[in-house]
Short mmCIF file of C-alpha atoms in Angstrom, two decimals:
data_model
loop_
_atom_site.label_atom_id
_atom_site.label_comp_id
_atom_site.label_asym_id
_atom_site.label_seq_id
_atom_site.Cartn_x
_atom_site.Cartn_y
_atom_site.Cartn_z
CA MET A 1 16.40 44.54 31.55
CA ASN A 2 12.71 43.56 31.62
CA TYR A 3 12.82 40.50 33.91
CA SER A 4 9.06 40.06 33.85
CA ARG A 5 9.16 39.45 30.08
CA LEU A 6 12.03 37.05 30.53
CA VAL A 7 10.18 35.11 33.23
CA SER A 8 7.00 35.16 31.15
CA GLY A 9 8.84 33.88 28.08
CA GLY A 10 10.54 31.27 30.23
CA GLY A 11 7.18 30.10 31.50
CA ARG A 12 5.93 29.64 27.96
CA LEU A 13 9.12 27.77 27.11
CA ILE A 14 8.68 25.48 30.11
CA ARG A 15 5.07 24.77 29.17
CA ARG A 16 6.14 23.94 25.59
CA LEU A 17 8.88 21.64 26.83
CA CYS A 18 6.46 19.91 29.18
CA THR A 19 3.98 19.47 26.34
CA ALA A 20 6.69 18.11 24.08
CA ALA A 21 7.84 15.71 26.76
CA THR A 22 4.28 14.52 27.25
CA GLU A 23 3.89 13.96 23.52
CA THR A 24 7.09 11.93 23.27
CA VAL A 25 6.00 9.45 25.92
CA ARG A 26 2.52 9.02 24.43
CA PRO A 27 2.16 5.35 23.48
CA ALA A 28 2.48 4.62 19.78
CA LYS A 29 -0.72 3.85 17.91
CA LYS A 30 -1.20 0.13 17.57
CA PRO A 31 -1.23 -1.28 14.02
CA ASN A 32 -4.63 -1.92 12.48
CA LEU A 33 -5.84 -5.41 11.64
CA TYR A 34 -4.46 -5.55 8.11
CA GLN A 35 -1.06 -4.28 9.24
CA ARG A 36 -0.92 -7.06 11.83
CA LEU A 37 -1.91 -9.70 9.28
CA ALA A 38 0.66 -8.39 6.81
CA SER A 39 3.37 -8.74 9.48
CA LEU A 40 2.87 -12.42 10.37
CA ASP A 41 6.35 -13.37 9.16
CA LYS A 42 7.76 -10.85 11.61
CA THR A 43 5.52 -11.66 14.59
CA GLY A 44 5.58 -15.44 14.16
CA LEU A 45 1.84 -15.62 14.96
CA SER A 46 -0.74 -17.47 12.89
CA VAL A 47 -3.76 -15.80 11.28
CA SER A 48 -6.18 -17.23 13.86
CA GLN A 49 -3.93 -16.18 16.77
CA THR A 50 -3.70 -12.66 15.37
CA LEU A 51 -7.47 -12.36 14.86
CA ASN A 52 -8.28 -13.79 18.29
CA GLN A 53 -5.75 -11.50 19.97
CA TYR A 54 -7.26 -8.51 18.16
CA ILE A 55 -10.71 -9.38 19.51
CA MET A 56 -9.36 -9.98 23.02
CA GLU A 57 -8.13 -6.37 22.96
CA GLY A 58 -11.76 -5.30 22.69
CA LYS A 59 -11.77 -4.61 18.96
CA VAL A 60 -14.81 -5.40 16.83
CA VAL A 61 -14.13 -7.21 13.57
CA GLY A 62 -16.77 -7.06 10.86
CA ARG A 63 -17.08 -8.99 7.63
CA SER A 64 -16.35 -5.92 5.51
CA GLU A 65 -13.03 -5.39 7.30
CA LEU A 66 -12.11 -9.05 6.90
CA ASP A 67 -13.09 -8.93 3.22
CA GLY A 68 -10.78 -5.93 2.83
CA CYS A 69 -7.90 -7.83 4.44
CA VAL A 70 -8.49 -10.81 2.14
CA LYS A 71 -8.53 -8.50 -0.88
CA GLU A 72 -5.23 -6.86 0.07
CA LEU A 73 -3.50 -10.15 0.88
CA ARG A 74 -4.60 -11.59 -2.47
CA LYS A 75 -3.26 -8.48 -4.17
CA TYR A 76 0.18 -9.21 -2.71
CA ARG A 77 -0.12 -12.96 -3.42
CA ARG A 78 -0.38 -13.92 0.26
CA PHE A 79 -2.91 -16.58 -0.67
CA GLN A 80 -2.41 -18.91 2.30
CA HIS A 81 -3.00 -16.15 4.83
CA ALA A 82 -6.03 -14.92 2.89
CA LEU A 83 -7.48 -18.45 2.92
CA GLU A 84 -6.87 -18.78 6.65
CA ILE A 85 -8.89 -15.60 7.24
CA MET A 86 -11.83 -17.11 5.36
CA GLU A 87 -11.47 -20.39 7.24
CA TRP A 88 -11.52 -18.42 10.49
CA MET A 89 -14.69 -16.66 9.29
CA GLU A 90 -16.31 -20.07 8.68
CA MET A 91 -15.27 -21.29 12.11
CA LYS A 92 -16.76 -18.17 13.72
CA LYS A 93 -20.02 -18.67 11.74
CA ILE A 94 -19.61 -15.38 9.86
CA ASP A 95 -21.90 -15.69 6.85
CA PHE A 96 -20.40 -15.45 3.37
CA ASP A 97 -21.78 -13.22 0.65
CA LEU A 98 -22.42 -15.03 -2.63
CA ASP A 99 -19.18 -13.64 -4.11
CA ASN A 100 -17.24 -14.68 -0.96
CA TYR A 101 -17.73 -18.30 -2.00
CA ALA A 102 -16.04 -17.59 -5.33
CA VAL A 103 -13.07 -15.92 -3.61
CA HIS A 104 -12.79 -18.86 -1.20
CA LEU A 105 -12.84 -21.31 -4.11
CA ASP A 106 -10.07 -19.40 -5.89
CA LEU A 107 -7.90 -19.39 -2.75
CA VAL A 108 -8.41 -23.12 -2.22
CA SER A 109 -7.24 -23.73 -5.77
CA LYS A 110 -4.15 -21.55 -5.34
CA THR A 111 -3.10 -23.12 -2.03
CA LYS A 112 -4.37 -26.70 -2.17
CA GLY A 113 -4.78 -27.41 -5.86
CA VAL A 114 -7.56 -27.69 -8.40
CA TYR A 115 -8.95 -31.00 -7.11
CA ALA A 116 -9.42 -29.51 -3.65
CA ALA A 117 -11.24 -26.63 -5.37
CA GLU A 118 -13.50 -29.13 -7.16
CA ASN A 119 -14.39 -30.76 -3.84
CA THR A 120 -15.08 -27.34 -2.35
CA PHE A 121 -17.38 -26.47 -5.27
CA ASN A 122 -19.25 -29.78 -5.02
CA SER A 123 -19.88 -29.24 -1.30
CA LEU A 124 -21.33 -25.74 -1.74
CA PRO A 125 -24.97 -25.10 -0.83
CA LEU A 126 -27.22 -24.86 -3.86
CA ASN A 127 -27.68 -21.08 -3.66
CA ALA A 128 -23.88 -20.64 -3.65
CA LYS A 129 -23.51 -22.47 -6.97
CA ASN A 130 -24.00 -19.31 -8.98
CA LYS A 131 -22.29 -17.56 -11.88
CA TYR A 132 -19.50 -16.40 -9.56
CA THR A 133 -18.52 -19.83 -8.24
CA TYR A 134 -18.96 -21.46 -11.65
CA GLY A 135 -16.76 -18.73 -13.06
CA ALA A 136 -14.15 -19.26 -10.32
CA LEU A 137 -14.01 -23.00 -11.07
CA LEU A 138 -13.70 -22.30 -14.81
CA ASN A 139 -10.80 -19.99 -14.04
CA CYS A 140 -9.14 -22.80 -12.03
CA TYR A 141 -9.44 -25.24 -14.94
CA CYS A 142 -8.11 -22.70 -17.43
CA LYS A 143 -5.10 -21.84 -15.28
CA GLU A 144 -4.28 -25.53 -14.89
CA LEU A 145 -4.68 -26.03 -18.68
CA MET A 146 -7.42 -28.62 -18.12
CA THR A 147 -8.99 -28.03 -21.53
CA ASP A 148 -11.63 -30.79 -21.54
CA LYS A 149 -12.96 -29.87 -18.10
CA ALA A 150 -12.91 -26.17 -18.95
CA LEU A 151 -14.92 -26.65 -22.14
CA ALA A 152 -17.39 -29.00 -20.45
CA LEU A 153 -17.95 -26.52 -17.64
CA PHE A 154 -18.31 -23.67 -20.13
CA ASP A 155 -21.08 -25.65 -21.87
CA LYS A 156 -22.78 -26.26 -18.52
CA MET A 157 -22.60 -22.55 -17.71
CA ASP A 158 -24.10 -21.83 -21.12
CA GLU A 159 -27.07 -24.09 -20.30
CA LEU A 160 -27.57 -22.27 -16.98
CA GLY A 161 -27.31 -18.82 -18.54
CA TYR A 162 -24.09 -18.03 -16.65
CA ILE A 163 -21.92 -17.15 -19.65
CA THR A 164 -20.29 -13.72 -19.37
CA GLY A 165 -17.48 -11.88 -21.07
CA LEU A 166 -15.24 -13.02 -18.21
CA ALA A 167 -15.92 -16.68 -19.06
CA PHE A 168 -14.86 -16.00 -22.65
CA ASN A 169 -11.73 -14.23 -21.41
CA ASN A 170 -10.79 -17.28 -19.36
CA LEU A 171 -11.04 -19.55 -22.42
CA MET A 172 -9.06 -17.07 -24.51
CA SER A 173 -6.29 -17.02 -21.89
CA LEU A 174 -6.31 -20.82 -21.86
CA PHE A 175 -5.84 -21.08 -25.63
CA MET A 176 -3.11 -18.43 -25.61
CA ARG A 177 -1.20 -20.45 -23.01
CA LEU A 178 -1.70 -23.58 -25.11
CA GLY A 179 -0.22 -21.80 -28.12
CA GLN A 180 -3.51 -21.77 -30.05
CA PRO A 181 -4.06 -18.06 -30.83
CA LEU A 182 -6.45 -18.72 -33.72
CA ARG A 183 -8.96 -20.13 -31.19
CA VAL A 184 -9.05 -16.64 -29.66
CA HIS A 185 -10.29 -15.23 -32.97
CA GLN A 186 -13.08 -17.83 -33.02
CA LEU A 187 -14.13 -16.91 -29.48
CA VAL A 188 -14.19 -13.20 -30.33
CA HIS A 189 -16.48 -14.01 -33.29
CA ASP A 190 -18.73 -16.06 -30.94
CA MET A 191 -18.93 -13.15 -28.49
CA LYS A 192 -19.99 -10.80 -31.25
CA GLN A 193 -22.64 -13.27 -32.45
CA ARG A 194 -24.07 -13.39 -28.93
CA ASN A 195 -23.87 -9.59 -28.54
CA ILE A 196 -21.73 -9.97 -25.42
CA PRO A 197 -19.90 -6.68 -24.76
CA MET A 198 -16.14 -6.74 -25.21
CA HIS A 199 -14.14 -6.01 -22.06
CA ALA A 200 -10.91 -4.04 -22.34
CA PHE A 201 -9.11 -7.25 -21.36
CA THR A 202 -10.79 -9.04 -24.29
CA TYR A 203 -9.21 -6.55 -26.66
CA TYR A 204 -5.82 -7.08 -24.98
CA ILE A 205 -5.94 -10.85 -25.42
CA TRP A 206 -7.12 -10.44 -29.00
CA MET A 207 -4.21 -8.07 -29.71
CA ASN A 208 -1.76 -10.51 -28.14
CA SER A 209 -3.14 -13.38 -30.22
CA CYS A 210 -2.27 -11.39 -33.36
CA ALA A 211 1.14 -10.49 -31.95
CA SER A 212 1.91 -14.17 -31.34
CA LEU A 213 1.22 -14.74 -35.05
CA ASN A 214 3.64 -11.88 -35.90
CA ASP A 215 0.69 -9.91 -37.24
CA LEU A 216 1.41 -6.38 -35.99
CA ASP A 217 -0.95 -4.97 -38.63
CA GLY A 218 -3.70 -7.06 -37.02
CA VAL A 219 -2.77 -5.66 -33.59
CA GLU A 220 -3.08 -2.13 -34.89
CA ARG A 221 -6.42 -2.86 -36.60
CA ILE A 222 -7.83 -4.13 -33.29
CA TYR A 223 -6.55 -1.00 -31.53
CA GLU A 224 -8.30 1.17 -34.13
CA GLN A 225 -11.50 -0.85 -33.68
CA MET A 226 -11.27 -0.35 -29.94
CA ARG A 227 -10.82 3.40 -30.44
CA ASN A 228 -13.81 3.61 -32.75
CA GLU A 229 -16.24 1.26 -30.96
CA ASP A 230 -15.16 1.25 -27.31
CA GLY A 231 -13.01 4.36 -26.93
CA ASP A 232 -14.21 4.84 -23.34
CA LYS A 233 -12.45 1.58 -22.40
CA ILE A 234 -9.02 2.83 -23.46
CA ASP A 235 -6.79 3.69 -20.53
CA TRP A 236 -3.16 3.35 -19.47
CA LYS A 237 -3.44 -0.44 -19.53
CA THR A 238 -4.24 -0.31 -23.25
CA TYR A 239 -1.03 1.56 -23.96
CA SER A 240 0.91 -0.70 -21.61
CA ASN A 241 -0.32 -3.78 -23.49
CA LEU A 242 0.58 -2.27 -26.87
CA ALA A 243 4.00 -1.16 -25.61
CA ALA A 244 4.73 -4.67 -24.34
CA ILE A 245 3.81 -6.11 -27.76
CA TYR A 246 6.14 -3.66 -29.50
CA VAL A 247 8.97 -4.31 -27.03
CA LYS A 248 8.73 -8.04 -27.70
CA ALA A 249 8.76 -7.35 -31.45
CA LYS A 250 11.78 -5.03 -30.93
CA GLU A 251 9.79 -2.13 -32.39
CA PHE A 252 11.23 0.21 -29.76
CA ASP A 253 10.19 3.52 -31.39
CA LYS A 254 6.56 2.40 -31.50
CA ALA A 255 6.88 1.08 -27.93
CA GLU A 256 8.13 4.44 -26.64
CA LEU A 257 5.33 6.23 -28.48
CA MET A 258 2.82 4.11 -26.54
CA LEU A 259 4.72 4.70 -23.30
CA LYS A 260 4.44 8.46 -23.80
CA LYS A 261 0.67 8.03 -24.18
CA LEU A 262 0.70 5.91 -21.02
CA GLU A 263 2.50 8.68 -19.12
CA GLN A 264 -0.19 11.14 -20.22
CA GLU A 265 -2.92 8.87 -18.83
CA VAL A 266 -1.35 7.92 -15.51
CA LYS A 267 -2.70 9.38 -12.28
CA PRO A 268 -0.45 10.13 -9.28
CA ARG A 269 -1.71 7.25 -7.13
CA GLN A 270 -1.68 4.60 -9.89
CA ARG A 271 1.46 2.82 -8.73
CA ASP A 272 0.81 -0.13 -11.05
CA ALA A 273 1.07 2.17 -14.06
CA TYR A 274 4.44 3.45 -12.87
CA HIS A 275 5.59 -0.13 -12.37
CA TYR A 276 4.71 -0.98 -15.97
CA LEU A 277 6.53 2.12 -17.17
CA LEU A 278 9.65 1.05 -15.28
CA SER A 279 9.60 -2.46 -16.73
CA LEU A 280 8.76 -1.40 -20.28
CA TYR A 281 11.29 1.42 -20.47
CA ALA A 282 13.84 -1.14 -19.28
CA GLY A 283 12.63 -3.32 -22.16
CA THR A 284 13.43 -0.54 -24.63
CA GLY A 285 16.86 -0.08 -23.03
CA ASN A 286 16.11 3.48 -21.90
CA LEU A 287 17.89 3.79 -18.54
CA GLU A 288 17.39 7.55 -18.39
CA LYS A 289 13.59 7.17 -18.60
CA VAL A 290 13.67 4.40 -15.98
CA TYR A 291 15.21 6.81 -13.47
CA LYS A 292 12.88 9.63 -14.49
CA VAL A 293 9.81 7.43 -13.91
CA TRP A 294 11.24 6.16 -10.61
CA ASN A 295 11.79 9.69 -9.30
CA SER A 296 8.30 10.68 -10.44
CA LEU A 297 6.80 7.71 -8.61
CA LYS A 298 8.62 8.57 -5.39
CA SER A 299 7.41 12.16 -5.62
CA VAL A 300 3.68 11.35 -5.98
CA SER A 301 3.05 8.06 -4.19
CA PRO A 302 4.49 6.02 -1.30
CA VAL A 303 6.78 3.38 -2.76
CA THR A 304 6.15 -0.19 -1.65
CA ASN A 305 8.24 -3.33 -1.56
CA TRP A 306 6.76 -4.20 -4.93
CA SER A 307 7.92 -0.84 -6.30
CA TYR A 308 11.48 -1.59 -5.24
CA LEU A 309 11.23 -5.10 -6.66
CA VAL A 310 10.15 -3.74 -10.05
CA MET A 311 12.83 -1.03 -10.04
CA LEU A 312 15.63 -3.42 -9.08
CA SER A 313 14.49 -5.89 -11.76
CA ALA A 314 14.55 -3.08 -14.33
CA LEU A 315 18.07 -2.08 -13.31
CA LEU A 316 19.18 -5.71 -13.42
CA ARG A 317 17.82 -5.98 -16.97
CA LEU A 318 19.88 -2.91 -17.90
CA ASP A 319 22.98 -4.18 -16.09
CA ASP A 320 23.21 -1.04 -13.93
CA MET A 321 25.10 -2.51 -10.98
CA GLU A 322 25.86 0.84 -9.38
CA GLY A 323 22.15 1.71 -9.45
CA ILE A 324 21.19 -1.70 -8.06
CA ILE A 325 23.50 -1.33 -5.06
CA LYS A 326 22.24 2.18 -4.33
CA CYS A 327 18.56 1.23 -4.72
CA PHE A 328 18.90 -1.93 -2.61
CA LYS A 329 20.64 -0.08 0.22
CA GLU A 330 17.93 2.59 0.12
CA TRP A 331 15.23 -0.08 0.43
CA GLU A 332 17.10 -1.93 3.18
CA SER A 333 17.37 1.23 5.27
CA ARG A 334 13.66 2.11 4.89
CA CYS A 335 11.73 -1.14 4.63
CA VAL A 336 9.07 -1.96 7.19
CA HIS A 337 8.45 -5.51 5.98
CA TYR A 338 11.55 -7.43 4.90
CA ASP A 339 10.86 -8.96 1.47
CA VAL A 340 13.14 -11.83 0.46
CA ARG A 341 12.18 -11.39 -3.21
CA ILE A 342 14.01 -8.05 -3.23
CA VAL A 343 16.98 -9.70 -1.56
CA GLY A 344 16.88 -12.32 -4.31
CA VAL A 345 17.18 -9.70 -7.07
CA ALA A 346 20.16 -8.08 -5.32
CA ILE A 347 21.90 -11.42 -4.83
CA ARG A 348 21.27 -12.41 -8.47
CA ALA A 349 22.82 -9.11 -9.55
CA TYR A 350 25.91 -9.64 -7.39
CA LEU A 351 26.35 -13.21 -8.60
CA THR A 352 25.96 -12.12 -12.22
CA GLN A 353 28.93 -9.82 -11.63
CA ASN A 354 30.92 -12.60 -9.86
CA MET A 355 30.65 -10.65 -6.60
CA ASP A 356 29.93 -13.73 -4.50
CA GLU A 357 31.39 -12.30 -1.27
CA GLU A 358 29.01 -9.32 -1.46
CA ALA A 359 26.13 -11.69 -2.28
CA ALA A 360 27.00 -13.81 0.78
CA LEU A 361 26.97 -10.73 3.05
CA VAL A 362 23.52 -9.75 1.78
CA PHE A 363 22.32 -13.31 2.36
CA GLU A 364 23.70 -13.41 5.92
CA GLU A 365 21.81 -10.21 6.74
CA ALA A 366 18.63 -11.61 5.19
CA MET A 367 18.81 -14.74 7.35
CA LYS A 368 19.01 -12.53 10.45
CA ARG A 369 16.01 -10.45 9.44
CA SER A 370 13.59 -13.07 8.07
CA LYS A 371 12.37 -16.39 9.42
CA ARG A 372 11.28 -17.64 6.00
CA PRO A 373 13.20 -20.32 4.09
CA PHE A 374 15.39 -19.18 1.21
CA PHE A 375 14.98 -21.94 -1.35
CA LYS A 376 15.20 -19.84 -4.53
CA ILE A 377 18.15 -17.85 -3.26
CA ARG A 378 19.99 -21.00 -2.27
CA GLU A 379 19.34 -22.37 -5.76
CA MET A 380 21.01 -19.25 -7.19
CA PHE A 381 24.10 -19.98 -5.11
CA MET A 382 24.05 -23.64 -6.15
CA MET A 383 24.01 -22.72 -9.84
CA PHE A 384 26.73 -20.11 -9.31
CA PHE A 385 29.09 -22.48 -7.49
CA LEU A 386 28.53 -25.32 -9.97
CA GLU A 387 29.27 -23.05 -12.92
CA ARG A 388 32.53 -22.09 -11.22
CA ARG A 389 33.44 -25.69 -10.36
CA GLN A 390 33.04 -25.12 -6.60
CA LEU A 391 31.14 -28.26 -5.66
CA ASP A 392 31.46 -27.91 -1.87
CA GLY A 393 29.66 -24.56 -1.92
CA ALA A 394 26.84 -25.96 -4.07
CA VAL A 395 26.37 -29.06 -1.88
CA SER A 396 26.42 -26.91 1.26
CA HIS A 397 23.50 -24.81 -0.02
CA LEU A 398 21.64 -27.93 -1.19
CA GLU A 399 21.88 -29.54 2.24
CA ALA A 400 20.92 -26.29 3.97
CA ALA A 401 17.86 -25.93 1.74
CA LEU A 402 16.78 -29.52 2.37
CA SER A 403 17.15 -28.97 6.14
CA GLU A 404 14.75 -25.99 5.88
CA VAL A 405 11.99 -27.94 4.11
CA ARG A 406 9.96 -29.23 7.06
CA ASP A 407 6.37 -28.17 6.37
CA HIS A 408 7.30 -26.27 3.21
CA LYS A 409 6.79 -28.06 -0.08
CA TRP A 410 10.06 -27.66 -1.95
CA ARG A 411 12.17 -29.78 -4.23
CA PRO A 412 15.32 -28.82 -6.10
CA SER A 413 14.31 -27.60 -9.53
CA PRO A 414 15.12 -29.85 -12.51
CA GLN A 415 17.56 -27.15 -13.63
CA VAL A 416 19.51 -27.45 -10.38
CA VAL A 417 19.58 -31.26 -10.49
CA SER A 418 20.66 -31.06 -14.15
CA ALA A 419 23.46 -28.67 -13.20
CA PHE A 420 24.73 -31.12 -10.56
CA LEU A 421 24.58 -34.03 -13.04
CA LYS A 422 26.33 -31.98 -15.71
CA TYR A 423 29.10 -31.14 -13.26
CA TYR A 424 29.60 -34.80 -12.29
CA GLU A 425 29.59 -35.82 -15.95
CA GLU A 426 32.21 -33.27 -16.93
CA GLU A 427 34.37 -34.10 -13.93
CA THR A 428 33.78 -37.87 -14.40
CA ASP A 429 32.92 -37.96 -10.70
CA LEU A 430 30.89 -41.16 -10.30
CA ASP A 431 31.12 -41.13 -6.51
CA GLY A 432 29.59 -37.66 -6.55
CA VAL A 433 26.52 -38.94 -8.39
CA ASP A 434 26.09 -41.63 -5.74
CA GLU A 435 26.40 -38.99 -3.01
CA LEU A 436 23.80 -36.75 -4.67
CA CYS A 437 21.41 -39.68 -4.99
CA LYS A 438 21.96 -40.55 -1.32
CA ILE A 439 21.33 -36.94 -0.17
CA LEU A 440 18.06 -36.70 -2.11
CA LYS A 441 16.77 -40.11 -1.01
CA THR A 442 17.62 -39.28 2.62
CA HIS A 443 15.10 -36.46 2.32
CA ASN A 444 12.35 -38.72 0.94
CA PHE A 445 12.55 -37.85 -2.75
CA ASP A 446 11.06 -40.85 -4.49
CA ASP A 447 12.29 -42.73 -7.54
CA SER A 448 9.69 -41.25 -9.90
CA TRP A 449 10.81 -37.74 -9.10
CA LEU A 450 14.46 -38.65 -9.61
CA LYS A 451 13.61 -40.20 -12.98
CA THR A 452 11.77 -37.02 -14.01
CA CYS A 453 14.83 -34.94 -13.22
CA ILE A 454 17.05 -37.36 -15.10
CA THR A 455 14.81 -37.25 -18.15
CA SER A 456 14.86 -33.44 -18.20
CA SER A 457 18.61 -33.26 -17.71
CA GLU A 458 20.66 -32.11 -20.67
CA SER A 459 23.28 -34.71 -19.74
CA SER A 460 20.83 -37.58 -19.55
CA THR A 461 22.75 -39.60 -22.17
CA GLU A 462 25.74 -39.84 -19.85
CA ILE A 463 24.01 -40.34 -16.52
CA HIS A 464 25.59 -42.65 -14.00
CA PRO A 465 23.96 -46.15 -13.94
CA THR A 466 23.06 -45.86 -10.24
CA LEU A 467 20.68 -42.98 -10.97
CA LYS A 468 19.30 -44.72 -14.07
CA GLU A 469 18.49 -47.84 -12.10
CA ASP A 470 16.96 -45.86 -9.23
#
């Protein structure tokens, strides 16, 4: 036997084992700034604490990196955290770009309301009152359906030369939400008179205005015009918009034709496109295609919490309970950031199938893994227990939700209050109405709010006199 070769090989093996051992004890790479800010629910730190700690570690934080964090947090609707980053930037005297002011204004509106956004706009330096901030304020008014203010501001922007296609799109969206689709046609005509180029989104709103008038021929004429005059603006979103219109009109063959075109356009990393495919194929009732798209997505792009949320919602729409359980367990075993919205879909699915024990187990696990309040999920349980005449369970979740309020702004939805009142009416339980009133008043819900809930209640004609008087 050649012992020298054996010893030599053994030496190489020892060196490899030593190297491997060294690699295993190497400290893990610390998360970057965005990863830390995206994990605030897990760490329990505030935005300012996280940023200050990052700097104390010797890291340099530039405006471009902070802008990137704000952009990502807005993308995932973490508006409060995004605003706190910008407030930290102001405190640290980090200068804003002109478009930063517009982003800040939008975040103020989303977190503090439109009147706070107005005050923010009025306090801006003169050079920051530009087409971006005017446009951001117009967007705020349109989203809040403040028609008079929106039109007045639009006229002011017109005087200043700040009118863009985006400003027109905002007004079009406003009128669509107000149920006035013909106003969209007038605005499109105005844009053409001014020679303002049509955005792709302008075409989408225009198509949807025709769809709301049940004019599918009009939708198809606009699509043909887009192909002929602005063909370079057609992409997967165009086909997604058309498919959604056809799904709503129950024209499923035409919808699937558009979805096939969408699939031809989609690029591997365009997760949003896959998400639309999942939702729209669920809308056509095509479970097989939902799974095919899901497997394709997982093969070409990392799936996110949002991906799982879309997939679970699609499966819920198709009543595929077996698939929901499998998908939820897969997410639960892999997730980095625990998302209570996904938990909510799973619980809704279980409750829909009268599997309340399974729903309760999922909820118990969620409470262990997340520090956030669970208002919407508790409302699901309230509605479930009331529908099944289990008042104690509903009241228990109501009281638990109210105890979690603290700094969070939450009130039971009118639907939940109505469900309680309907239960008491059908059970002729007058003492129960008094108890509900007492619970709500104990938590500082004023008379005007109670009256609003009573007015919206389906059982308002039979409401107990105590609540009417209060």
